[in-house]
């Protein structure tokens, strides 16, 4: 068996074990009045999680051996590494606080991240010259580790909000809490809709005339039916869906329409999945989850959320700002260039700096701190998804 196949199987095995561990963590909240059962279920869950993490480390090492470079050079590799570090951060925090419920919320996020990664090309390709530097390992991995630790803060903050927000009536708080949950559904929708059309082999191609005289036209492939098409693009695939509208001319990137199309499909499919869930539950999703959180200690969850930010923020500062600027100086002879990825890394850093200031100086604890943790993770995911897929720049993995 080739090492590439072994690497893929290890990642698949890790995904399955994380899924199984999630169910065992779920068993810890079902065991009312049965502390021994809850403890046993939690011990089994964390054991399976650790084994899954070791399998994913095996995937990372074997892919590194095959590619001869750290596997963080494209969107698939970076996102799987981010998911692996998210699980690692959870394991460390779990052994500090022994909070089983944190696994029930953190592992599904890791599963979504890995499933999201699997939708992108997984072929191993050689590094472009600009990435053949040790700063690839230092900058990208450190930034991903920092973001992963901050993601644990999101899981803890979400637990706190579902536990404490009054679900008896519709308010601004319940609306935004449901919106956060819908965003998770949109990620699931992306995975589902991409898998479906990939399975049936859907593909369409648009041709865009070149603005340069006598130059060859550009061709853009769509793997999902075109809701939006490229500016001045012509569909040349027979039988494919015509776009409902074309992107405006200021979206100069030839692939911008394809990226935006994928984003729209994710929102629509997530909305359908969320709507079906509401029909089944006959209540808001957070309201359906809340009764299972009766044993949660809000103060402990609040502390976990804060500690994750306190640890993740300096790591993110090193990776996403300091190491990034050093590499930028070596590669482009400037520390800062206002590239979209740089801008959103700075926005993320400023947000968490404000988070810590409000927490330590202004006494923003409990619910307000939890909302900040959730918003912070939303910024991280926007940076990972929208900035990489929709906004063109020097850092665009896609």
mmCIF file of C-alpha atoms in Angstrom:
data_model
loop_
_atom_site.group_PDB
_atom_site.id
_atom_site.type_symbol
_atom_site.label_atom_id
_atom_site.label_comp_id
_atom_site.label_asym_id
_atom_site.label_seq_id
_atom_site.Cartn_x
_atom_site.Cartn_y
_atom_site.Cartn_z
ATOM 1 C CA UNK A 1 0.000 0.000 0.000
ATOM 2 C CA UNK A 2 1.342 3.409 -0.974
ATOM 3 C CA UNK A 3 2.194 5.862 1.782
ATOM 4 C CA UNK A 4 -0.244 8.376 0.286
ATOM 5 C CA UNK A 5 -3.096 5.888 0.700
ATOM 6 C CA UNK A 6 -2.007 5.100 4.256
ATOM 7 C CA UNK A 7 -1.999 8.827 5.017
ATOM 8 C CA UNK A 8 -5.549 9.253 3.683
ATOM 9 C CA UNK A 9 -6.768 6.209 5.624
ATOM 10 C CA UNK A 10 -5.277 7.551 8.842
ATOM 11 C CA UNK A 11 -7.161 10.842 8.393
ATOM 12 C CA UNK A 12 -10.376 8.949 7.641
ATOM 13 C CA UNK A 13 -9.856 6.758 10.715
ATOM 14 C CA UNK A 14 -9.310 9.827 12.897
ATOM 15 C CA UNK A 15 -12.546 11.357 11.576
ATOM 16 C CA UNK A 16 -14.512 8.196 12.433
ATOM 17 C CA UNK A 17 -13.028 8.004 15.934
ATOM 18 C CA UNK A 18 -13.836 11.670 16.618
ATOM 19 C CA UNK A 19 -17.416 10.954 15.562
ATOM 20 C CA UNK A 20 -17.641 7.930 17.890
ATOM 21 C CA UNK A 21 -16.099 9.917 20.753
ATOM 22 C CA UNK A 22 -18.744 12.624 20.266
ATOM 23 C CA UNK A 23 -21.495 10.078 20.927
ATOM 24 C CA UNK A 24 -19.757 8.894 24.098
ATOM 25 C CA UNK A 25 -19.402 12.488 25.287
ATOM 26 C CA UNK A 26 -23.119 12.797 24.601
ATOM 27 C CA UNK A 27 -23.644 9.823 26.908
ATOM 28 C CA UNK A 28 -22.254 11.834 29.807
ATOM 29 C CA UNK A 29 -25.244 14.187 29.759
ATOM 30 C CA UNK A 30 -27.813 11.424 29.367
ATOM 31 C CA UNK A 31 -26.707 9.588 32.487
ATOM 32 C CA UNK A 32 -28.837 11.490 34.997
ATOM 33 C CA UNK A 33 -28.176 10.350 38.534
ATOM 34 C CA UNK A 34 -25.693 7.755 37.279
ATOM 35 C CA UNK A 35 -22.301 9.296 38.010
ATOM 36 C CA UNK A 36 -20.416 6.036 37.430
ATOM 37 C CA UNK A 37 -21.984 5.633 33.990
ATOM 38 C CA UNK A 38 -21.213 9.256 33.156
ATOM 39 C CA UNK A 39 -17.602 8.912 34.313
ATOM 40 C CA UNK A 40 -17.120 5.695 32.359
ATOM 41 C CA UNK A 41 -18.617 7.214 29.229
ATOM 42 C CA UNK A 42 -16.368 10.270 29.585
ATOM 43 C CA UNK A 43 -13.254 8.122 30.059
ATOM 44 C CA UNK A 44 -14.090 6.083 26.958
ATOM 45 C CA UNK A 45 -14.750 9.258 24.979
ATOM 46 C CA UNK A 46 -11.443 10.943 25.833
ATOM 47 C CA UNK A 47 -9.536 7.701 25.200
ATOM 48 C CA UNK A 48 -11.069 7.398 21.724
ATOM 49 C CA UNK A 49 -10.352 11.082 21.107
ATOM 50 C CA UNK A 50 -6.670 10.651 21.982
ATOM 51 C CA UNK A 51 -6.397 7.607 19.704
ATOM 52 C CA UNK A 52 -8.065 9.571 16.904
ATOM 53 C CA UNK A 53 -5.638 12.440 17.459
ATOM 54 C CA UNK A 54 -2.671 10.049 17.231
ATOM 55 C CA UNK A 55 -4.058 8.706 13.950
ATOM 56 C CA UNK A 56 -4.309 12.242 12.609
ATOM 57 C CA UNK A 57 -0.733 12.925 13.708
ATOM 58 C CA UNK A 58 0.177 9.797 11.732
ATOM 59 C CA UNK A 59 -1.618 11.267 8.713
ATOM 60 C CA UNK A 60 0.324 14.508 9.109
ATOM 61 C CA UNK A 61 3.705 12.748 9.382
ATOM 62 C CA UNK A 62 3.134 10.379 6.455
ATOM 63 C CA UNK A 63 1.910 13.198 4.219
ATOM 64 C CA UNK A 64 5.002 15.206 5.216
ATOM 65 C CA UNK A 65 7.226 12.268 4.211
ATOM 66 C CA UNK A 66 5.517 11.931 0.826
ATOM 67 C CA UNK A 67 5.418 15.652 0.017
ATOM 68 C CA UNK A 68 8.848 16.393 1.550
ATOM 69 C CA UNK A 69 7.467 19.533 3.146
ATOM 70 C CA UNK A 70 5.149 20.405 6.020
ATOM 71 C CA UNK A 71 1.590 19.683 4.795
ATOM 72 C CA UNK A 72 0.162 23.158 5.374
ATOM 73 C CA UNK A 73 0.679 24.618 1.906
ATOM 74 C CA UNK A 74 -2.894 24.511 0.525
ATOM 75 C CA UNK A 75 -6.412 24.848 1.852
ATOM 76 C CA UNK A 76 -6.906 21.100 2.393
ATOM 77 C CA UNK A 77 -3.663 20.679 4.314
ATOM 78 C CA UNK A 78 -3.986 23.842 6.386
ATOM 79 C CA UNK A 79 -7.597 23.134 7.361
ATOM 80 C CA UNK A 80 -6.889 19.526 8.388
ATOM 81 C CA UNK A 81 -3.956 20.771 10.462
ATOM 82 C CA UNK A 82 -6.240 23.372 12.047
ATOM 83 C CA UNK A 83 -8.723 20.601 12.918
ATOM 84 C CA UNK A 84 -5.933 18.476 14.393
ATOM 85 C CA UNK A 85 -4.715 21.338 16.582
ATOM 86 C CA UNK A 86 -8.288 22.043 17.678
ATOM 87 C CA UNK A 87 -8.547 18.473 18.968
ATOM 88 C CA UNK A 88 -5.119 18.770 20.609
ATOM 89 C CA UNK A 89 -6.119 22.000 22.359
ATOM 90 C CA UNK A 90 -9.315 20.362 23.573
ATOM 91 C CA UNK A 91 -7.412 17.352 24.954
ATOM 92 C CA UNK A 92 -5.067 19.591 26.945
ATOM 93 C CA UNK A 93 -7.917 21.683 28.366
ATOM 94 C CA UNK A 94 -9.973 18.545 29.085
ATOM 95 C CA UNK A 95 -7.270 17.098 31.328
ATOM 96 C CA UNK A 96 -7.108 20.399 33.208
ATOM 97 C CA UNK A 97 -10.845 20.847 33.810
ATOM 98 C CA UNK A 98 -12.351 17.374 33.161
ATOM 99 C CA UNK A 99 -15.350 18.972 31.448
ATOM 100 C CA UNK A 100 -17.017 16.241 29.367
ATOM 101 C CA UNK A 101 -19.562 18.592 27.851
ATOM 102 C CA UNK A 102 -16.766 20.575 26.220
ATOM 103 C CA UNK A 103 -16.007 17.506 24.093
ATOM 104 C CA UNK A 104 -19.618 17.299 22.951
ATOM 105 C CA UNK A 105 -19.342 20.806 21.504
ATOM 106 C CA UNK A 106 -15.664 20.917 20.453
ATOM 107 C CA UNK A 107 -15.393 17.620 18.557
ATOM 108 C CA UNK A 108 -18.322 18.410 16.207
ATOM 109 C CA UNK A 109 -16.542 21.659 15.303
ATOM 110 C CA UNK A 110 -13.367 19.675 14.577
ATOM 111 C CA UNK A 111 -15.401 17.220 12.496
ATOM 112 C CA UNK A 112 -16.902 20.084 10.499
ATOM 113 C CA UNK A 113 -13.451 21.575 9.924
ATOM 114 C CA UNK A 114 -12.023 18.268 8.657
ATOM 115 C CA UNK A 115 -15.105 17.571 6.520
ATOM 116 C CA UNK A 116 -14.836 21.092 5.106
ATOM 117 C CA UNK A 117 -11.180 20.445 4.246
ATOM 118 C CA UNK A 118 -12.038 17.235 2.402
ATOM 119 C CA UNK A 119 -14.047 19.216 -0.167
ATOM 120 C CA UNK A 120 -10.855 20.708 -1.617
ATOM 121 C CA UNK A 121 -8.233 19.086 -3.884
ATOM 122 C CA UNK A 122 -6.144 16.623 -1.894
ATOM 123 C CA UNK A 123 -3.380 15.974 -4.415
ATOM 124 C CA UNK A 124 0.168 16.418 -3.167
ATOM 125 C CA UNK A 125 1.992 19.008 -5.246
ATOM 126 C CA UNK A 126 5.466 20.543 -4.977
ATOM 127 C CA UNK A 127 5.861 23.879 -3.248
ATOM 128 C CA UNK A 128 6.020 27.027 -5.323
ATOM 129 C CA UNK A 129 9.358 28.878 -4.882
ATOM 130 C CA UNK A 130 7.847 31.520 -2.575
ATOM 131 C CA UNK A 131 6.887 28.828 -0.029
ATOM 132 C CA UNK A 132 10.240 27.026 0.013
ATOM 133 C CA UNK A 133 11.309 28.468 3.332
ATOM 134 C CA UNK A 134 11.308 27.400 6.971
ATOM 135 C CA UNK A 135 8.970 30.329 7.661
ATOM 136 C CA UNK A 136 6.179 28.273 6.088
ATOM 137 C CA UNK A 137 6.439 25.862 9.006
ATOM 138 C CA UNK A 138 6.888 28.538 11.650
ATOM 139 C CA UNK A 139 4.288 31.099 10.551
ATOM 140 C CA UNK A 140 1.457 28.881 9.311
ATOM 141 C CA UNK A 141 1.599 26.209 12.020
ATOM 142 C CA UNK A 142 1.868 28.712 14.881
ATOM 143 C CA UNK A 143 -1.043 30.756 13.531
ATOM 144 C CA UNK A 144 -3.156 27.605 13.173
ATOM 145 C CA UNK A 145 -2.345 26.488 16.724
ATOM 146 C CA UNK A 146 -3.351 29.891 18.075
ATOM 147 C CA UNK A 147 -6.633 29.847 16.150
ATOM 148 C CA UNK A 148 -7.347 26.298 17.336
ATOM 149 C CA UNK A 149 -6.955 27.252 20.990
ATOM 150 C CA UNK A 150 -9.210 30.266 20.443
ATOM 151 C CA UNK A 151 -11.785 27.924 18.860
ATOM 152 C CA UNK A 152 -12.061 26.054 22.172
ATOM 153 C CA UNK A 153 -13.104 29.373 23.700
ATOM 154 C CA UNK A 154 -15.931 29.484 21.156
ATOM 155 C CA UNK A 155 -17.157 26.017 22.162
ATOM 156 C CA UNK A 156 -17.156 26.982 25.840
ATOM 157 C CA UNK A 157 -18.850 30.298 25.096
ATOM 158 C CA UNK A 158 -21.564 28.563 23.074
ATOM 159 C CA UNK A 159 -22.230 26.173 25.945
ATOM 160 C CA UNK A 160 -22.543 29.132 28.314
ATOM 161 C CA UNK A 161 -24.992 30.973 26.074
ATOM 162 C CA UNK A 162 -27.228 27.966 25.405
ATOM 163 C CA UNK A 163 -27.255 27.300 29.153
ATOM 164 C CA UNK A 164 -28.033 30.842 30.318
ATOM 165 C CA UNK A 165 -30.001 32.631 27.580
ATOM 166 C CA UNK A 166 -33.736 32.629 28.289
ATOM 167 C CA UNK A 167 -35.383 30.461 25.616
ATOM 168 C CA UNK A 168 -38.963 31.032 26.752
ATOM 169 C CA UNK A 169 -39.437 33.934 24.328
ATOM 170 C CA UNK A 170 -37.910 35.263 21.117
ATOM 171 C CA UNK A 171 -35.406 38.039 21.801
ATOM 172 C CA UNK A 172 -32.330 39.524 20.146
ATOM 173 C CA UNK A 173 -30.198 37.110 22.139
ATOM 174 C CA UNK A 174 -32.101 34.032 21.010
ATOM 175 C CA UNK A 175 -32.068 35.291 17.420
ATOM 176 C CA UNK A 176 -28.290 35.769 17.302
ATOM 177 C CA UNK A 177 -27.708 32.490 19.111
ATOM 178 C CA UNK A 178 -29.759 30.716 16.433
ATOM 179 C CA UNK A 179 -27.843 32.618 13.773
ATOM 180 C CA UNK A 180 -24.579 31.215 15.148
ATOM 181 C CA UNK A 181 -26.054 27.717 15.035
ATOM 182 C CA UNK A 182 -27.268 28.342 11.481
ATOM 183 C CA UNK A 183 -23.699 29.282 10.485
ATOM 184 C CA UNK A 184 -22.622 25.798 11.593
ATOM 185 C CA UNK A 185 -25.438 24.356 9.482
ATOM 186 C CA UNK A 186 -24.161 26.355 6.495
ATOM 187 C CA UNK A 187 -20.786 24.638 6.873
ATOM 188 C CA UNK A 188 -22.553 21.277 6.932
ATOM 189 C CA UNK A 189 -24.506 22.421 3.880
ATOM 190 C CA UNK A 190 -21.287 23.160 2.023
ATOM 191 C CA UNK A 191 -19.992 19.649 2.732
ATOM 192 C CA UNK A 192 -23.290 17.994 1.748
ATOM 193 C CA UNK A 193 -23.976 19.951 -1.440
ATOM 194 C CA UNK A 194 -20.386 19.670 -2.658
ATOM 195 C CA UNK A 195 -20.361 15.922 -1.989
ATOM 196 C CA UNK A 196 -23.661 15.416 -3.828
ATOM 197 C CA UNK A 197 -22.644 17.230 -7.018
ATOM 198 C CA UNK A 198 -19.169 15.729 -6.900
ATOM 199 C CA UNK A 199 -20.775 12.304 -6.639
ATOM 200 C CA UNK A 200 -22.908 12.821 -9.749
ATOM 201 C CA UNK A 201 -19.942 14.301 -11.616
ATOM 202 C CA UNK A 202 -21.426 17.735 -12.254
ATOM 203 C CA UNK A 203 -19.127 20.144 -14.056
ATOM 204 C CA UNK A 204 -19.628 23.230 -16.218
ATOM 205 C CA UNK A 205 -17.221 25.628 -17.892
ATOM 206 C CA UNK A 206 -17.480 29.342 -18.639
ATOM 207 C CA UNK A 207 -15.323 31.139 -21.159
ATOM 208 C CA UNK A 208 -14.259 34.733 -20.493
ATOM 209 C CA UNK A 209 -12.843 36.786 -23.385
ATOM 210 C CA UNK A 210 -9.444 38.340 -22.756
ATOM 211 C CA UNK A 211 -9.075 42.114 -22.637
ATOM 212 C CA UNK A 212 -5.692 41.715 -24.338
ATOM 213 C CA UNK A 213 -5.864 41.576 -28.128
ATOM 214 C CA UNK A 214 -5.187 38.140 -29.676
ATOM 215 C CA UNK A 215 -4.869 36.543 -26.232
ATOM 216 C CA UNK A 216 -6.545 33.240 -25.428
ATOM 217 C CA UNK A 217 -9.841 33.470 -23.492
ATOM 218 C CA UNK A 218 -9.895 32.324 -19.863
ATOM 219 C CA UNK A 219 -11.901 29.254 -18.892
ATOM 220 C CA UNK A 220 -13.416 28.847 -15.427
ATOM 221 C CA UNK A 221 -14.833 25.562 -14.140
ATOM 222 C CA UNK A 222 -17.879 25.334 -11.859
ATOM 223 C CA UNK A 223 -18.432 22.210 -9.771
ATOM 224 C CA UNK A 224 -21.877 23.397 -8.625
ATOM 225 C CA UNK A 225 -24.788 24.649 -10.785
ATOM 226 C CA UNK A 226 -24.193 28.312 -11.534
ATOM 227 C CA UNK A 227 -26.395 30.620 -9.505
ATOM 228 C CA UNK A 228 -23.914 33.379 -10.303
ATOM 229 C CA UNK A 229 -21.669 33.488 -13.368
ATOM 230 C CA UNK A 230 -18.453 35.327 -14.245
ATOM 231 C CA UNK A 231 -18.592 38.870 -15.604
ATOM 232 C CA UNK A 232 -18.854 38.724 -19.414
ATOM 233 C CA UNK A 233 -18.598 34.933 -19.185
ATOM 234 C CA UNK A 234 -20.218 32.552 -21.673
ATOM 235 C CA UNK A 235 -21.380 29.070 -20.687
ATOM 236 C CA UNK A 236 -19.831 26.565 -23.115
ATOM 237 C CA UNK A 237 -21.001 23.315 -21.453
ATOM 238 C CA UNK A 238 -24.118 21.878 -23.060
ATOM 239 C CA UNK A 239 -26.973 21.037 -20.698
ATOM 240 C CA UNK A 240 -25.505 22.931 -17.739
ATOM 241 C CA UNK A 241 -27.532 25.415 -15.704
ATOM 242 C CA UNK A 242 -27.429 29.017 -16.896
ATOM 243 C CA UNK A 243 -26.494 31.512 -14.121
ATOM 244 C CA UNK A 244 -29.275 33.590 -12.593
ATOM 245 C CA UNK A 245 -26.986 36.634 -12.629
ATOM 246 C CA UNK A 246 -23.362 37.558 -13.318
ATOM 247 C CA UNK A 247 -20.917 39.095 -10.886
ATOM 248 C CA UNK A 248 -20.153 42.823 -11.336
ATOM 249 C CA UNK A 249 -17.107 43.944 -13.246
ATOM 250 C CA UNK A 250 -15.150 45.001 -10.155
ATOM 251 C CA UNK A 251 -14.767 41.326 -9.212
ATOM 252 C CA UNK A 252 -11.723 41.017 -11.461
ATOM 253 C CA UNK A 253 -10.559 37.573 -10.356
ATOM 254 C CA UNK A 254 -11.668 35.093 -13.041
ATOM 255 C CA UNK A 255 -12.580 32.536 -10.351
ATOM 256 C CA UNK A 256 -14.481 35.017 -8.160
ATOM 257 C CA UNK A 257 -17.854 33.967 -9.574
ATOM 258 C CA UNK A 258 -17.141 30.280 -8.898
ATOM 259 C CA UNK A 259 -16.087 31.046 -5.318
ATOM 260 C CA UNK A 260 -19.137 33.247 -4.718
ATOM 261 C CA UNK A 261 -21.364 30.571 -6.252
ATOM 262 C CA UNK A 262 -20.039 27.988 -3.788
ATOM 263 C CA UNK A 263 -20.618 30.404 -0.917
ATOM 264 C CA UNK A 264 -24.245 31.030 -1.976
ATOM 265 C CA UNK A 265 -24.910 27.292 -2.326
ATOM 266 C CA UNK A 266 -23.536 26.774 1.191
ATOM 267 C CA UNK A 267 -25.891 29.382 2.649
ATOM 268 C CA UNK A 268 -28.931 27.991 0.821
ATOM 269 C CA UNK A 269 -28.254 24.335 1.645
ATOM 270 C CA UNK A 270 -27.509 25.264 5.269
ATOM 271 C CA UNK A 271 -30.830 27.121 5.406
ATOM 272 C CA UNK A 272 -32.664 24.031 4.140
ATOM 273 C CA UNK A 273 -30.968 21.767 6.700
ATOM 274 C CA UNK A 274 -31.649 24.240 9.503
ATOM 275 C CA UNK A 275 -35.291 24.569 8.430
ATOM 276 C CA UNK A 276 -35.739 20.790 8.416
ATOM 277 C CA UNK A 277 -34.274 20.645 11.926
ATOM 278 C CA UNK A 278 -36.785 23.241 13.130
ATOM 279 C CA UNK A 279 -39.640 21.251 11.594
ATOM 280 C CA UNK A 280 -38.499 18.110 13.401
ATOM 281 C CA UNK A 281 -37.828 19.763 16.762
ATOM 282 C CA UNK A 282 -40.771 22.208 16.580
ATOM 283 C CA UNK A 283 -38.651 24.677 18.532
ATOM 284 C CA UNK A 284 -35.414 26.606 18.183
ATOM 285 C CA UNK A 285 -32.296 24.454 18.177
ATOM 286 C CA UNK A 286 -30.798 26.145 21.251
ATOM 287 C CA UNK A 287 -34.098 25.717 23.099
ATOM 288 C CA UNK A 288 -34.025 21.996 22.290
ATOM 289 C CA UNK A 289 -30.450 21.631 23.584
ATOM 290 C CA UNK A 290 -30.869 23.687 26.765
ATOM 291 C CA UNK A 291 -32.631 21.002 28.891
ATOM 292 C CA UNK A 292 -29.601 18.732 28.482
ATOM 293 C CA UNK A 293 -27.299 21.310 30.075
ATOM 294 C CA UNK A 294 -28.828 21.317 33.536
ATOM 295 C CA UNK A 295 -25.655 19.954 35.151
ATOM 296 C CA UNK A 296 -23.398 22.594 33.598
ATOM 297 C CA UNK A 297 -21.552 24.942 35.951
ATOM 298 C CA UNK A 298 -21.660 28.326 34.135
ATOM 299 C CA UNK A 299 -18.737 29.726 36.140
ATOM 300 C CA UNK A 300 -16.504 26.804 35.153
ATOM 301 C CA UNK A 301 -17.453 27.102 31.482
ATOM 302 C CA UNK A 302 -16.794 30.844 31.631
ATOM 303 C CA UNK A 303 -13.341 30.196 33.083
ATOM 304 C CA UNK A 304 -12.528 27.660 30.352
ATOM 305 C CA UNK A 305 -13.532 30.176 27.689
ATOM 306 C CA UNK A 306 -11.333 32.873 29.198
ATOM 307 C CA UNK A 307 -8.329 30.576 29.736
ATOM 308 C CA UNK A 308 -8.474 29.439 26.117
ATOM 309 C CA UNK A 309 -8.269 33.058 24.948
ATOM 310 C CA UNK A 310 -5.511 33.848 27.449
ATOM 311 C CA UNK A 311 -3.423 30.984 26.044
ATOM 312 C CA UNK A 312 -4.405 31.239 22.383
ATOM 313 C CA UNK A 313 -3.981 35.001 22.000
ATOM 314 C CA UNK A 314 -0.177 35.181 22.512
ATOM 315 C CA UNK A 315 0.326 32.100 20.297
ATOM 316 C CA UNK A 316 -1.795 33.709 17.574
ATOM 317 C CA UNK A 317 0.143 36.969 17.995
ATOM 318 C CA UNK A 318 3.422 35.160 17.348
ATOM 319 C CA UNK A 319 2.199 33.157 14.360
ATOM 320 C CA UNK A 320 -0.240 35.437 12.560
ATOM 321 C CA UNK A 321 1.496 38.785 13.144
ATOM 322 C CA UNK A 322 5.131 38.659 14.272
ATOM 323 C CA UNK A 323 6.329 35.621 12.300
ATOM 324 C CA UNK A 324 4.141 36.683 9.364
ATOM 325 C CA UNK A 325 5.738 40.132 9.218
ATOM 326 C CA UNK A 326 9.237 38.684 9.372
ATOM 327 C CA UNK A 327 8.458 36.367 6.458
ATOM 328 C CA UNK A 328 6.783 39.212 4.536
ATOM 329 C CA UNK A 329 9.922 41.310 4.913
ATOM 330 C CA UNK A 330 12.057 38.491 3.509
ATOM 331 C CA UNK A 331 9.665 37.606 0.674
ATOM 332 C CA UNK A 332 8.314 41.020 -0.388
ATOM 333 C CA UNK A 333 10.715 43.505 1.249
ATOM 334 C CA UNK A 334 7.996 44.984 3.419
ATOM 335 C CA UNK A 335 6.571 44.100 6.816
ATOM 336 C CA UNK A 336 3.001 45.051 5.955
ATOM 337 C CA UNK A 337 1.072 45.379 2.694
ATOM 338 C CA UNK A 338 -2.654 45.512 3.527
ATOM 339 C CA UNK A 339 -3.309 42.217 1.753
ATOM 340 C CA UNK A 340 -6.833 40.945 2.675
ATOM 341 C CA UNK A 341 -5.389 38.086 4.746
ATOM 342 C CA UNK A 342 -3.103 40.476 6.609
ATOM 343 C CA UNK A 343 -5.956 42.874 7.279
ATOM 344 C CA UNK A 344 -8.219 40.166 8.692
ATOM 345 C CA UNK A 345 -5.404 38.726 10.793
ATOM 346 C CA UNK A 346 -4.993 42.207 12.282
ATOM 347 C CA UNK A 347 -8.762 42.520 12.829
ATOM 348 C CA UNK A 348 -8.741 39.149 14.612
ATOM 349 C CA UNK A 349 -5.816 40.209 16.791
ATOM 350 C CA UNK A 350 -7.405 43.556 17.685
ATOM 351 C CA UNK A 351 -10.688 41.861 18.555
ATOM 352 C CA UNK A 352 -9.124 39.421 21.004
ATOM 353 C CA UNK A 353 -6.980 42.212 22.445
ATOM 354 C CA UNK A 354 -10.197 44.114 23.170
ATOM 355 C CA UNK A 355 -11.704 40.887 24.555
ATOM 356 C CA UNK A 356 -8.908 40.556 27.120
ATOM 357 C CA UNK A 357 -9.011 44.267 27.963
ATOM 358 C CA UNK A 358 -12.760 44.198 28.628
ATOM 359 C CA UNK A 359 -12.449 40.973 30.589
ATOM 360 C CA UNK A 360 -9.564 42.062 32.808
ATOM 361 C CA UNK A 361 -10.180 45.801 33.136
ATOM 362 C CA UNK A 362 -13.922 46.256 32.710
ATOM 363 C CA UNK A 363 -15.185 43.082 34.359
ATOM 364 C CA UNK A 364 -16.829 41.637 31.244
ATOM 365 C CA UNK A 365 -17.427 38.103 32.468
ATOM 366 C CA UNK A 366 -20.188 35.576 31.987
ATOM 367 C CA UNK A 367 -22.620 36.227 29.154
ATOM 368 C CA UNK A 368 -20.848 39.237 27.642
ATOM 369 C CA UNK A 369 -17.559 37.342 27.578
ATOM 370 C CA UNK A 370 -19.285 34.344 25.970
ATOM 371 C CA UNK A 371 -20.711 36.508 23.189
ATOM 372 C CA UNK A 372 -17.243 37.915 22.510
ATOM 373 C CA UNK A 373 -15.816 34.369 22.280
ATOM 374 C CA UNK A 374 -18.477 33.440 19.727
ATOM 375 C CA UNK A 375 -17.933 36.610 17.666
ATOM 376 C CA UNK A 376 -14.173 36.051 17.722
ATOM 377 C CA UNK A 377 -14.530 32.569 16.282
ATOM 378 C CA UNK A 378 -16.864 33.951 13.599
ATOM 379 C CA UNK A 379 -14.055 36.317 12.565
ATOM 380 C CA UNK A 380 -11.591 33.402 12.438
ATOM 381 C CA UNK A 381 -13.943 31.364 10.240
ATOM 382 C CA UNK A 382 -14.579 34.351 7.975
ATOM 383 C CA UNK A 383 -10.827 34.630 7.572
ATOM 384 C CA UNK A 384 -10.549 30.908 6.805
ATOM 385 C CA UNK A 385 -13.521 30.610 4.450
ATOM 386 C CA UNK A 386 -14.533 33.927 2.886
ATOM 387 C CA UNK A 387 -11.086 35.520 2.653
ATOM 388 C CA UNK A 388 -9.571 32.364 1.143
ATOM 389 C CA UNK A 389 -12.438 31.505 -1.189
ATOM 390 C CA UNK A 390 -14.024 34.806 -2.192
ATOM 391 C CA UNK A 391 -11.495 37.608 -1.720
ATOM 392 C CA UNK A 392 -8.442 37.445 -3.982
ATOM 393 C CA UNK A 393 -5.034 38.190 -2.500
ATOM 394 C CA UNK A 394 -1.450 37.038 -2.092
ATOM 395 C CA UNK A 395 -2.502 34.544 0.575
ATOM 396 C CA UNK A 396 -5.410 32.930 -1.323
ATOM 397 C CA UNK A 397 -4.978 29.166 -0.958
ATOM 398 C CA UNK A 398 -7.656 28.561 -3.601
#
